[in-house]
Short mmCIF file of C-alpha atoms in Angstrom, two decimals:
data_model
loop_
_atom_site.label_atom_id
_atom_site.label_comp_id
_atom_site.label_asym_id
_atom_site.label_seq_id
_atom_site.Cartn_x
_atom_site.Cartn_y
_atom_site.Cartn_z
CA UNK A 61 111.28 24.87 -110.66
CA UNK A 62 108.15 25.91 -112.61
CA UNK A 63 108.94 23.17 -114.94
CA UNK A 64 108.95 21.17 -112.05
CA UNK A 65 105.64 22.21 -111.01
CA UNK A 66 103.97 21.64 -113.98
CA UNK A 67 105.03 17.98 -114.30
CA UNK A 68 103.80 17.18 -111.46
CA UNK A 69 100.59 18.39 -111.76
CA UNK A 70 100.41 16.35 -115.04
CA UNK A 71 100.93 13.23 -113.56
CA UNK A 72 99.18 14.01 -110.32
CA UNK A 73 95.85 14.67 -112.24
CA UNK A 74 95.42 11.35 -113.56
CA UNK A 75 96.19 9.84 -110.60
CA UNK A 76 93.79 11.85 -108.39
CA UNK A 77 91.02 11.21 -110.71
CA UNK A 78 91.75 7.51 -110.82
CA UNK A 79 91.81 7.78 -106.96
CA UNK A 80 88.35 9.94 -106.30
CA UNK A 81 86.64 6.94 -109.10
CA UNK A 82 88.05 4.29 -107.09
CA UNK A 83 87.00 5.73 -103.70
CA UNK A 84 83.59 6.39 -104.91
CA UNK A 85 83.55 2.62 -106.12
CA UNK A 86 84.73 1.38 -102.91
CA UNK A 87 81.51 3.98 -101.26
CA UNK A 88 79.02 2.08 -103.31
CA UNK A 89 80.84 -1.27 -103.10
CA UNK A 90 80.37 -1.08 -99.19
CA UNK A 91 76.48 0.19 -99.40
CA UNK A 92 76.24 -2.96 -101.76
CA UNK A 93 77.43 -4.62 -99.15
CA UNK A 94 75.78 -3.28 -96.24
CA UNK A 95 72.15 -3.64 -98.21
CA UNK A 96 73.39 -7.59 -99.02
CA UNK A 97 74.13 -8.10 -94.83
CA UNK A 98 70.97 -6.05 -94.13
CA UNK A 99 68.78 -7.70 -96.38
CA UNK A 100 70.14 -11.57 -95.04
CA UNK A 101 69.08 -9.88 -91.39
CA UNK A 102 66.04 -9.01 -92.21
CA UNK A 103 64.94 -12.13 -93.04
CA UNK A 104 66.44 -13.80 -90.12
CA UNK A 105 64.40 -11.21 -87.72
CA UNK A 106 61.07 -12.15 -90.04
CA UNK A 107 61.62 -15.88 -90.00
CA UNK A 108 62.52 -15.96 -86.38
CA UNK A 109 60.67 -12.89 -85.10
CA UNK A 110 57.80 -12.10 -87.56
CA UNK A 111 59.20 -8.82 -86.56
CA UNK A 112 57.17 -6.12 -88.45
CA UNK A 113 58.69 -3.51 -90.88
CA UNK A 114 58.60 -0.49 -88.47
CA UNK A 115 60.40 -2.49 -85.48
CA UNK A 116 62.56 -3.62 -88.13
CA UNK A 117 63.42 -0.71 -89.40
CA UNK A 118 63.90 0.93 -85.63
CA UNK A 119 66.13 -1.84 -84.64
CA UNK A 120 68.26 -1.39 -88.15
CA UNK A 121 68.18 2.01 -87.59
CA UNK A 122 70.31 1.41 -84.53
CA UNK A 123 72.06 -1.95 -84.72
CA UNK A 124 72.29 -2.55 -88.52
CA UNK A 125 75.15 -1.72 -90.83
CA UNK A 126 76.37 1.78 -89.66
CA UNK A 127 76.26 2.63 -93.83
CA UNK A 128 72.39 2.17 -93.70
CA UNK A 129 71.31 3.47 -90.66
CA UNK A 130 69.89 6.68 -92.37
CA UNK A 131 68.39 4.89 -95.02
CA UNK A 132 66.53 2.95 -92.26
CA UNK A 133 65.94 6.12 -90.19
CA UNK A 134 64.20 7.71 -93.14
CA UNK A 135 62.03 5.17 -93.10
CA UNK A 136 61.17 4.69 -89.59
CA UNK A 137 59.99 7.80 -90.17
CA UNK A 138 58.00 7.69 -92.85
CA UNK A 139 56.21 4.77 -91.94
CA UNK A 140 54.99 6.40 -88.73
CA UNK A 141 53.23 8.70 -91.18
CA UNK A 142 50.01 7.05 -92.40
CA UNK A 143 49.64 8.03 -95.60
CA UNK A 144 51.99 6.79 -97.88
CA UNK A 145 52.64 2.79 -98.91
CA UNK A 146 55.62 0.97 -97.98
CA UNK A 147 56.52 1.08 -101.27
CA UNK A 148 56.43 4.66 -102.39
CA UNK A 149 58.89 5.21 -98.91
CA UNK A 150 61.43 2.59 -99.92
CA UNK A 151 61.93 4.51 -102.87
CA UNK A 152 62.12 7.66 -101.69
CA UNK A 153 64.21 5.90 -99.08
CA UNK A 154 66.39 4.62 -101.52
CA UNK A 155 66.67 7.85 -103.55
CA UNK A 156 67.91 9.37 -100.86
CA UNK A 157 71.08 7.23 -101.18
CA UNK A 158 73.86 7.16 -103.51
CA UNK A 159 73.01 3.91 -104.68
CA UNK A 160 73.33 3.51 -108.39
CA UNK A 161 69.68 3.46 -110.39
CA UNK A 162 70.49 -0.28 -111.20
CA UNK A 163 70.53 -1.14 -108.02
CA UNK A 164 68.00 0.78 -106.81
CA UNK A 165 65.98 -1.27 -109.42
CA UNK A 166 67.26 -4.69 -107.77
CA UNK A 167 66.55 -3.53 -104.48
CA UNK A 168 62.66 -2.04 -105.59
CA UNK A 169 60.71 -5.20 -105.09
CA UNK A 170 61.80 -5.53 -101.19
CA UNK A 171 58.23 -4.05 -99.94
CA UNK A 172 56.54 -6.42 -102.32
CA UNK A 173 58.44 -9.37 -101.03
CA UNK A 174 56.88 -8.34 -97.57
CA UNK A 175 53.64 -8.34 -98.71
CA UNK A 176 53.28 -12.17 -98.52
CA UNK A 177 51.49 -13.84 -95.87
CA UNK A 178 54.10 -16.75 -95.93
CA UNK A 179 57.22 -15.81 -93.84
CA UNK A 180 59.01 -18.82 -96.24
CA UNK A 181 58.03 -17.32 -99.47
CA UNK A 182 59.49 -13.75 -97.90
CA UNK A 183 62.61 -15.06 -97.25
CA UNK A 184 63.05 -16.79 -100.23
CA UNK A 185 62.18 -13.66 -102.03
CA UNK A 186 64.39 -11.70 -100.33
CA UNK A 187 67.00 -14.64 -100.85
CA UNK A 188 66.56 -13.84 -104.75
CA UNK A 189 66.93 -10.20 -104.20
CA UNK A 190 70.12 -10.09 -102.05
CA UNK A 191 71.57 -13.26 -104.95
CA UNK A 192 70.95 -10.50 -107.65
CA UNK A 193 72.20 -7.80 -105.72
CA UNK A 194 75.23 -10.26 -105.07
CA UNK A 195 75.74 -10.56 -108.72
CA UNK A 196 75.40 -6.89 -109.40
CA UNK A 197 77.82 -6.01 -107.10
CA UNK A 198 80.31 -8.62 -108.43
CA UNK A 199 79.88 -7.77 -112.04
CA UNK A 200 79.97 -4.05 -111.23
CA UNK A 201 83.45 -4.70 -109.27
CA UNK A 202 84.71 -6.96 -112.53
CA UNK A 203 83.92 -3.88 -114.69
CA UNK A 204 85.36 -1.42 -112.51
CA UNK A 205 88.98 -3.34 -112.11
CA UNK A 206 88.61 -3.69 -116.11
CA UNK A 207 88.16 -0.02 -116.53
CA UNK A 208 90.13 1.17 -114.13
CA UNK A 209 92.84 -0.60 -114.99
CA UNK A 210 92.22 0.17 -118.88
CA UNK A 211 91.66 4.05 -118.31
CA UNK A 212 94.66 4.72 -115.65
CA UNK A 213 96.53 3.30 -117.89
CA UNK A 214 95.16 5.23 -120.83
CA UNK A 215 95.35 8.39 -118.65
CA UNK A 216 99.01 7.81 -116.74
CA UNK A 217 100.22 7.24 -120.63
CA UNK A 218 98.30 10.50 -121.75
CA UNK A 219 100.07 12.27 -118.94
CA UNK A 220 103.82 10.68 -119.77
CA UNK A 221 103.73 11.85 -123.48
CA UNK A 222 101.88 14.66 -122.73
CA UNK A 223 105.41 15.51 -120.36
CA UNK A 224 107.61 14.62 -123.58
CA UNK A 225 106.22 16.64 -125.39
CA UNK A 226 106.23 19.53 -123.63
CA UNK A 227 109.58 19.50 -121.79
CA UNK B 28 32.95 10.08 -74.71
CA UNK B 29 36.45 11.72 -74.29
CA UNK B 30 37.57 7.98 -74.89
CA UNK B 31 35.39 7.07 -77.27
CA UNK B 32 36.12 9.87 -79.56
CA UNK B 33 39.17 9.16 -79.03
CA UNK B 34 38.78 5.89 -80.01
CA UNK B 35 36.82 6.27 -83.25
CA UNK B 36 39.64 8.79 -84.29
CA UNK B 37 42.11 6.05 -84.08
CA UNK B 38 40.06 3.62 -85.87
CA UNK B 39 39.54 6.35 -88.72
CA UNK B 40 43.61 6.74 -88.84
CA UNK B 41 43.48 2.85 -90.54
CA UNK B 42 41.04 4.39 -92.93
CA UNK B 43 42.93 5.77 -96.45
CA UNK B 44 42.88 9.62 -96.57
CA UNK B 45 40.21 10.25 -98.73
CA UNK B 46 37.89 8.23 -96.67
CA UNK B 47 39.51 9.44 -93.24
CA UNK B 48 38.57 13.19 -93.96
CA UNK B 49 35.06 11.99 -94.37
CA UNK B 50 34.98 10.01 -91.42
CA UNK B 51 36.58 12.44 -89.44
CA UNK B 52 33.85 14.97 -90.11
CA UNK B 53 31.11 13.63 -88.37
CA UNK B 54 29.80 15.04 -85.46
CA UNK B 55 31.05 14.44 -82.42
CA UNK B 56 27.96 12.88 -81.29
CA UNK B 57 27.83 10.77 -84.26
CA UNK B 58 31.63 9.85 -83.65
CA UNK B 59 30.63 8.83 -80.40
CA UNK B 60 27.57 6.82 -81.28
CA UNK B 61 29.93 5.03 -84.25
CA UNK B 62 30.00 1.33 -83.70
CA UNK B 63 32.02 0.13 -87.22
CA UNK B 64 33.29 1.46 -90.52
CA UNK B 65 32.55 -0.56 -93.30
CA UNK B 66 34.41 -0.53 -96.34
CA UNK B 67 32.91 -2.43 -99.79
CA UNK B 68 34.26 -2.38 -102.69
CA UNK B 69 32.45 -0.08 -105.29
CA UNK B 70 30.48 1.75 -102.36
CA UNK B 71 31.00 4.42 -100.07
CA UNK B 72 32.27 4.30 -96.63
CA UNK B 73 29.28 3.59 -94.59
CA UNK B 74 29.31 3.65 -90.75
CA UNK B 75 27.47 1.71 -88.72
CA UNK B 76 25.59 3.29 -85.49
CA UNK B 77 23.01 1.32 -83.33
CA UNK B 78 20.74 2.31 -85.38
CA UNK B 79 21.28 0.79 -88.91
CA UNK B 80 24.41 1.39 -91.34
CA UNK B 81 24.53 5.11 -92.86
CA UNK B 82 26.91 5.84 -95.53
CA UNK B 83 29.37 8.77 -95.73
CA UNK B 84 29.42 9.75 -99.61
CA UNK B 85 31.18 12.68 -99.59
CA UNK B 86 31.55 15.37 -102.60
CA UNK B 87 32.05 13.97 -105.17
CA UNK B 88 30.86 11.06 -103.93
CA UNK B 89 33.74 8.62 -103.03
CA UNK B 90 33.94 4.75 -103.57
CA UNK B 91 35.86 2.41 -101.83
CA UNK B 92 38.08 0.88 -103.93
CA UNK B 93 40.45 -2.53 -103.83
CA UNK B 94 43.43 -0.39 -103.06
CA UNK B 95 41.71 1.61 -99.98
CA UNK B 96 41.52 -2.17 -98.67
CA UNK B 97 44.90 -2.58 -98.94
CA UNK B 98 45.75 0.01 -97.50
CA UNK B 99 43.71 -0.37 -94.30
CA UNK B 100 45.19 -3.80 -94.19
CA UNK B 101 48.41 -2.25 -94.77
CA UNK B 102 48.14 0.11 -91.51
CA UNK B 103 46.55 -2.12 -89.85
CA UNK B 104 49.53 -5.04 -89.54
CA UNK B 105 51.64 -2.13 -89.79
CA UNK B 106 52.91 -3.13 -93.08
CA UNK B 107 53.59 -6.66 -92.40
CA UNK B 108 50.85 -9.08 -92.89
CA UNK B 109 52.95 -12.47 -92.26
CA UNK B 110 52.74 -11.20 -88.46
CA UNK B 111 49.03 -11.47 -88.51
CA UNK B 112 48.94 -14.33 -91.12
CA UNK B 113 47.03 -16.84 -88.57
CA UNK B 114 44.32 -14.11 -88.04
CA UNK B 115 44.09 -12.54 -91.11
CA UNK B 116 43.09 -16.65 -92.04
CA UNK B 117 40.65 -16.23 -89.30
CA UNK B 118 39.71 -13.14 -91.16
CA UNK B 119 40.45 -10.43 -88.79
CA UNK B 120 43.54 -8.31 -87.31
CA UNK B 121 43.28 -6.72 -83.94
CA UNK B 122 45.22 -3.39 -83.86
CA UNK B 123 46.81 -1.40 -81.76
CA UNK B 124 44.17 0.82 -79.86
CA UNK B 125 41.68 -2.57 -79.66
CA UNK B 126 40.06 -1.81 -82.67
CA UNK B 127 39.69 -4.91 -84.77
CA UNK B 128 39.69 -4.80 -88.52
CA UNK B 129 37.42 -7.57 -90.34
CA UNK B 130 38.16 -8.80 -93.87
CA UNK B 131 36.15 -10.61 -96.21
CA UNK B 132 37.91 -11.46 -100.02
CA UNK B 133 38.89 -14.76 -101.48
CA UNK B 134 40.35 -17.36 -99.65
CA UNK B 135 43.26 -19.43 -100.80
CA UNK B 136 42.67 -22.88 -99.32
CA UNK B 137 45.84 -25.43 -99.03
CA UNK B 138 45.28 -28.76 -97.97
CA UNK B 139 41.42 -28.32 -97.39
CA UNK B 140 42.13 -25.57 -94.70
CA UNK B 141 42.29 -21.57 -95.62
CA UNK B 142 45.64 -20.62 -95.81
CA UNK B 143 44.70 -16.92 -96.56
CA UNK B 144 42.41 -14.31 -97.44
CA UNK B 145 43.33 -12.62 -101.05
CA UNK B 146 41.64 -10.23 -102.98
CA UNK B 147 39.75 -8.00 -100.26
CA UNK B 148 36.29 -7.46 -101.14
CA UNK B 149 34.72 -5.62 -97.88
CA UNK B 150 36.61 -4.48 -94.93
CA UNK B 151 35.14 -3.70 -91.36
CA UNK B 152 36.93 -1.82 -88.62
CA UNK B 153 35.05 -2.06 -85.72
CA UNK B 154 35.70 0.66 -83.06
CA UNK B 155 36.35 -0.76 -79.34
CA UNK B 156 34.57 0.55 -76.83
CA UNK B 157 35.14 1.03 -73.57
CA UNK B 158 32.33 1.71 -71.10
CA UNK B 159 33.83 2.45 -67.51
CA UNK B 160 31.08 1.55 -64.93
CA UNK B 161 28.29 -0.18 -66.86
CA UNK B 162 28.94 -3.32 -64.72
CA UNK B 163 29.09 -1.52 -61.61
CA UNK B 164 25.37 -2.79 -60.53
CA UNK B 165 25.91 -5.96 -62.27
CA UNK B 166 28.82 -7.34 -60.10
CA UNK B 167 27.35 -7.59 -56.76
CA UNK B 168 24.48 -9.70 -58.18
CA UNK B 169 27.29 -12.48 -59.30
CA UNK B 170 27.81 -13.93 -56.32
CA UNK B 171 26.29 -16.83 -54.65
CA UNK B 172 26.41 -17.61 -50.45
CA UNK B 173 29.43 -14.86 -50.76
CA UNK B 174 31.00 -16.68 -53.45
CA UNK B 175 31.32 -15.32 -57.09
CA UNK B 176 29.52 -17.88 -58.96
CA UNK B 177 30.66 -16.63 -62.69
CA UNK B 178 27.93 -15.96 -65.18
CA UNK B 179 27.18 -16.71 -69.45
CA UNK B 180 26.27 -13.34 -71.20
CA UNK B 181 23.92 -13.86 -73.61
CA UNK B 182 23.36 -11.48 -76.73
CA UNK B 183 23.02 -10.90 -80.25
CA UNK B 184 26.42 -10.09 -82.34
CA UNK B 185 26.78 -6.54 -81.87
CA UNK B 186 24.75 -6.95 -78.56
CA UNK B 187 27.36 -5.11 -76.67
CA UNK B 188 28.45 -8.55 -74.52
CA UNK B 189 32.23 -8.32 -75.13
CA UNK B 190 31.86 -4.64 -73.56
CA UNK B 191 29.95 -5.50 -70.45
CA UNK B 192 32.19 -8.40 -70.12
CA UNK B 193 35.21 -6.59 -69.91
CA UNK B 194 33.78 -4.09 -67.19
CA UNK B 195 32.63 -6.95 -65.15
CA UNK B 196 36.30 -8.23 -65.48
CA UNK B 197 37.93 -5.05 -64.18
CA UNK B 198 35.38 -5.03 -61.07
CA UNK B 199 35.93 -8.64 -60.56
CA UNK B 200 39.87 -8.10 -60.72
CA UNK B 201 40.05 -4.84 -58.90
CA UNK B 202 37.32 -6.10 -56.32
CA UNK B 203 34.99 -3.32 -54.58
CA UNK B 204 34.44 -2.35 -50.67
CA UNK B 205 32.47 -5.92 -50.19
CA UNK B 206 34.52 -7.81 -52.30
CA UNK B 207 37.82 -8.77 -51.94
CA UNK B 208 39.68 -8.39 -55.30
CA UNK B 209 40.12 -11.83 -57.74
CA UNK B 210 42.66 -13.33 -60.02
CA UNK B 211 40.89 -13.41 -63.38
CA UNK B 212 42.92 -15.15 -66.23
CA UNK B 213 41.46 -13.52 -69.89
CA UNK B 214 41.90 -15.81 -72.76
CA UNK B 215 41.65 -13.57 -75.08
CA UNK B 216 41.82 -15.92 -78.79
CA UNK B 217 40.97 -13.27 -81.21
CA UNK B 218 42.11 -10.40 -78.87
CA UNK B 219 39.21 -8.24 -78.56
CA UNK B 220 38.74 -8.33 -75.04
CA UNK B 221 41.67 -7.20 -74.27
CA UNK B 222 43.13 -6.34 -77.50
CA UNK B 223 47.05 -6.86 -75.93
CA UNK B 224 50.01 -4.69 -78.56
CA UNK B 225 53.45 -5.21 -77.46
CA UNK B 226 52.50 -7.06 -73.96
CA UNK B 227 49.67 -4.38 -73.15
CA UNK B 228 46.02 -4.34 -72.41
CA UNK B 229 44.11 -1.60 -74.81
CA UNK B 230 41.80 -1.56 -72.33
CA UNK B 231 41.54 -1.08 -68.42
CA UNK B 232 41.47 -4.90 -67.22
CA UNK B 233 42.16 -4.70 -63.50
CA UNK B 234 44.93 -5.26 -61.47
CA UNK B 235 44.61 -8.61 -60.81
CA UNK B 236 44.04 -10.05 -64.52
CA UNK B 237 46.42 -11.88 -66.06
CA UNK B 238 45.48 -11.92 -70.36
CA UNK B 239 46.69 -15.07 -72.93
CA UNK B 240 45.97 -13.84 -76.37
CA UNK B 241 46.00 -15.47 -79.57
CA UNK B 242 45.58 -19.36 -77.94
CA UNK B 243 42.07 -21.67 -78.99
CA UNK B 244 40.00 -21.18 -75.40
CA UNK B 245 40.29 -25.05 -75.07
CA UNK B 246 44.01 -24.83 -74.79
CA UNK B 247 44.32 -21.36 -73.37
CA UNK B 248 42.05 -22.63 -70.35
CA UNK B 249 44.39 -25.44 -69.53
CA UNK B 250 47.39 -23.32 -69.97
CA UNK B 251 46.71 -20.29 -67.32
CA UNK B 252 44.97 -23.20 -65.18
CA UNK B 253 48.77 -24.97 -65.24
CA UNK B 254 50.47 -21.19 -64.92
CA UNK B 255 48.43 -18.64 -63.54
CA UNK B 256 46.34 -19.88 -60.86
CA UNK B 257 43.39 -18.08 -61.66
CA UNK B 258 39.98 -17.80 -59.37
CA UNK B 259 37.97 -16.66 -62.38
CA UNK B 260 39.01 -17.49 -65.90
CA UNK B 261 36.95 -15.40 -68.25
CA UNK B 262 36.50 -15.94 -72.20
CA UNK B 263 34.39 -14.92 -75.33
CA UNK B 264 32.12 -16.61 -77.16
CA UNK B 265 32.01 -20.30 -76.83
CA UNK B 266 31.49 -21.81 -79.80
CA UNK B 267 32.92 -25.65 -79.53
CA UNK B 268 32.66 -28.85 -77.65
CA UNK B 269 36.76 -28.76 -76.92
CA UNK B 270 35.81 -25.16 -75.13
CA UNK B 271 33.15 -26.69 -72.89
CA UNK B 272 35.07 -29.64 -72.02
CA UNK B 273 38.24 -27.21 -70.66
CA UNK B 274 35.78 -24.85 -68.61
CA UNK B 275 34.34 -28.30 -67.13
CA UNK B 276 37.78 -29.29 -66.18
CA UNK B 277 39.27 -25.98 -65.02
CA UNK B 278 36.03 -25.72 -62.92
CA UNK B 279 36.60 -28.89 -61.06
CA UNK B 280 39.53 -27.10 -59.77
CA UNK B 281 37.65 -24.66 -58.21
CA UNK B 282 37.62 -22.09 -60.88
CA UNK B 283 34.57 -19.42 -61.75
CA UNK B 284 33.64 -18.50 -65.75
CA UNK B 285 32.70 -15.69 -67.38
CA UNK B 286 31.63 -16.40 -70.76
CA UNK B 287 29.84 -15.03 -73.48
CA UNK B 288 27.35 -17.02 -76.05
CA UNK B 289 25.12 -15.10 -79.40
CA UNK B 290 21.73 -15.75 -78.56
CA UNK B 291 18.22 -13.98 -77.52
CA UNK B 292 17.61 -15.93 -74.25
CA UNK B 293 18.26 -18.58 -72.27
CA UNK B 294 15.24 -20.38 -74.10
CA UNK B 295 16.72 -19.94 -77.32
CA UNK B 296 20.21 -20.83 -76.57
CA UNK B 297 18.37 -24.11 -75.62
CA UNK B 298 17.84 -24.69 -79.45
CA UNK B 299 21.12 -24.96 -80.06
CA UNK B 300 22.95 -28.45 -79.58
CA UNK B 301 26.58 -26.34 -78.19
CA UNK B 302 24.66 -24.29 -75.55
CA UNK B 303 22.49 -27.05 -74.46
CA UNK B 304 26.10 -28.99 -73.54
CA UNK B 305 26.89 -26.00 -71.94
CA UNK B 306 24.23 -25.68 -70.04
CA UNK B 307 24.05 -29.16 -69.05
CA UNK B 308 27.35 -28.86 -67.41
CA UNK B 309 25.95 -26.73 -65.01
CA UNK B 310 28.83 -24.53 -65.11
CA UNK B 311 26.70 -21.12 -64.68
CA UNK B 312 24.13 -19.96 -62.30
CA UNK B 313 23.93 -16.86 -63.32
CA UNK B 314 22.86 -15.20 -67.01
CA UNK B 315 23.08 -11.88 -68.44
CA UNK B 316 21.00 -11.59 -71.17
CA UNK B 317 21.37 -8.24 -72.97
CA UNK B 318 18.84 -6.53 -75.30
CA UNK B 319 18.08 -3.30 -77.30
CA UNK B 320 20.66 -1.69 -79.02
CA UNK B 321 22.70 1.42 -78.75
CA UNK B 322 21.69 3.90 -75.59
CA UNK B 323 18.85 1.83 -75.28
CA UNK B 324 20.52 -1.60 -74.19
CA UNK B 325 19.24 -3.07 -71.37
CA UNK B 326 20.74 -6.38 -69.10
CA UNK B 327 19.29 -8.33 -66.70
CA UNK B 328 19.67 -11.21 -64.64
CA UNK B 329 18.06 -14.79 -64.38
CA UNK B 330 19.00 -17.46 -62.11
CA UNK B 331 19.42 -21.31 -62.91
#
């Protein structure tokens, strides 16, 4: 029965690693996701609105993708304090999510982009930055399915002759 | 004064924080006094009182830089300058409170016309005032055989017109024991009178006053003409022939004008080719011609 107990737990600990990876992927696959959606409103609200960044970030705070909504919260907030630019509270914004530090990186310029006087030349620029942030995300879920294929397999075969040669 | 500090505290808020803590700690008679800040690149924060401009060094002494400008643009369009991009190419930005922030840098011209302002150089943030009363003994002197016959204010920038003006507008709009309250339509194109955020007057307009902001007075005049049935249409400083040629037709409907023109006096408005077509149009009656500065300002009435 022991035995029995201890195979198991070989070949379940591949398998729940492979499982808490590809849970955490699909976590930052849907904040991707929810910052590509959120980014493509924004600029609708600016082209159509000229809505400003602290109504913007009220109304995404309440109606945007539920996955953001305390990103946009944090920033609300900040930007009812005066003393701080819009850029140094996106990135503390953004640090406080579990976005990767690539992305993070793609998704830096945002405040910038706003800083135009041209409502075209913002939504353009935040065309670019939701295209790269597209690409990102689809390269980043090409690697993934690579590796995760590569290392459960690497880890499910570990396990198996790991189980020969111990029983 | 409770207002008025008030007031000059939420104009200092625009102001970065270096800058704001100096600002902040004036007096409370200076605060009150305060007319503008004045931000120039390379110099300190200077304030400007009825008196002349005084600076604010501080220690150690503080210069504005081009990033405090940006940053008091920044607050000021609450981080989004494409929502005030046709003012900021008028070079200014009302803000929330009524105080209006001034810019001077370089301007970016497309097509012959300035498409923007870039590269701040000075930045004024001039504190709105609000002066409950003043026009209380100026009112009853408006009308004409029991009808209000509308009147120019004339004064030098900084001459305190807009202020009056918008007192007279309240007591025109709320009306007073011998006279009946009247629908006064404010077209408001750089939004100081009223200095409207998110649908509201800043300041106390009356009850009866109905505010367009943000439209050329030529076309604002004709629009709350068409929509708003006004008695009394009131607007600041006329400055082209398209303006004069609206008031003439809204007045042919029966409508009275407040208006405001920069100028000494009625003789040296005269000089000027604008205010001579404006007076020509007989139009006004009545002018308020202001003088002194500060405490010491002083209107009066002439008749034409």
């Amino acid at each position: 029965m022991l035995r029995l107990w201890g195979a198991g737990l070989i070949l379940a600990a591949p398998i729940c690693f492979s499982l808490s990876r590809w849970m955490a992927r699909q976590q930052q696959d849907k904040l991707l996701a929810a910052y590509i959606q959120t980014l493509e409103l924004c600029a609708g609200q600016i082209l159509c609105d000229l809505t400003p960044l602290p109504e913007l970030a009220v109304l995404l705070a309440r109606q945007g993708p539920e996955a953001l909504r305390g990103f946009w919260q944090t920033l609300r907030e900040g930007l009812s304090q005066t003393d701080y630019s819009a850029e140094s509270l996106w990135r503390a914004a953004l640090a406080g999510t579990s976005l990767s530090a690539a992305a993070r990186e793609i998704l830096a310029p945002v405040p910038q982009a706003l800083r135009s006087y041209d409502t075209d030349q913002i939504v353009r620029e935040l065309g670019r930055i939701r295209m790269e942030l597209t690409q990102y995300r689809a390269r980043m879920s090409e690697t993934f399915r690579r590796d995760f294929r590569l290392h459960a397999g690497v880890q499910v075969s570990a396990a198996l002759l790991l189980l020969i040669l111990l029983f | 004064m409770e207002k008025n500090l008030a007031r000059y505290e939420d104009a200092a808020r625009l102001l970065p924080e270096g800058l704001r803590r100096l600002a902040l700690a004036c007096s409370a008679g200076e605060k009150a006094a305060a007319e503008e800040f004045r931000l120039r690149t390379g110099c300190p924060l200077s304030v400007l009182y009825p008196e002349g401009e005084r600076f604010l060094r501080g220690s150690p002494p503080q210069t504005v830089t081009p990033a405090d400008l940006q940053a008091v643009l920044d607050r000021a369009t609450s981080f989004s300058v494409y929502r005030c991009a046709d003012s900021i190419r008028c070079g200014y930005v009302t803000v929330q409170g009524g105080c209006r922030v001034g810019l001077c840098g370089t301007a970016v011209l497309r097509q012959g016309q300035v498409a923007t302002l870039q590269e701040l150089s000075s930045v004024s943030v001039r504190i709105a005032k609000e002066l409950p009363g003043i026009a209380s003994g100026l009112y009853p002197r408006l009308f004409q055989a029991g009808r209000f016959a509308g009147a120019l204010f004339i004064a030098p920038p900084g001459g305190g017109k807009t202020t009056l003006l918008r007192d007279l507008i309240r007591y025109v709009s709320d009306g007073i024991e011998e006279h009946a309250p009247m629908r006064v339509a404010v077209v408001d194109e750089r939004g100081e009178l009223a200095a409207v955020c998110g649908g509201t007057p800043q300041f106390q307009m009356g009850a009866h006053t109905d505010v367009l902001t943000g439209v050329a007075k030529a076309e604002g005049i004709e629009m709350v003409l068409r929509a708003m049935n006004p008695e009394v249409i009131a607007v600041d400083e006329i400055t082209a022939p398209d303006d004069i040629r609206a008031m003439v037709l809204a007045a042919n409907c029966g409508v009275s004008f407040l208006a405001t023109v920069h100028g000494v006096d009625l003789d040296e408005i005269r000089q000027r080719r604008i205010c001579r077509a404006l007076l020509e149009t007989e139009l006004f009656h009545r002018f308020v011609i202001l003088e002194g500065r500060g405490s010491g300002r002083r209107w009066r009435v002439e008749k034409c």
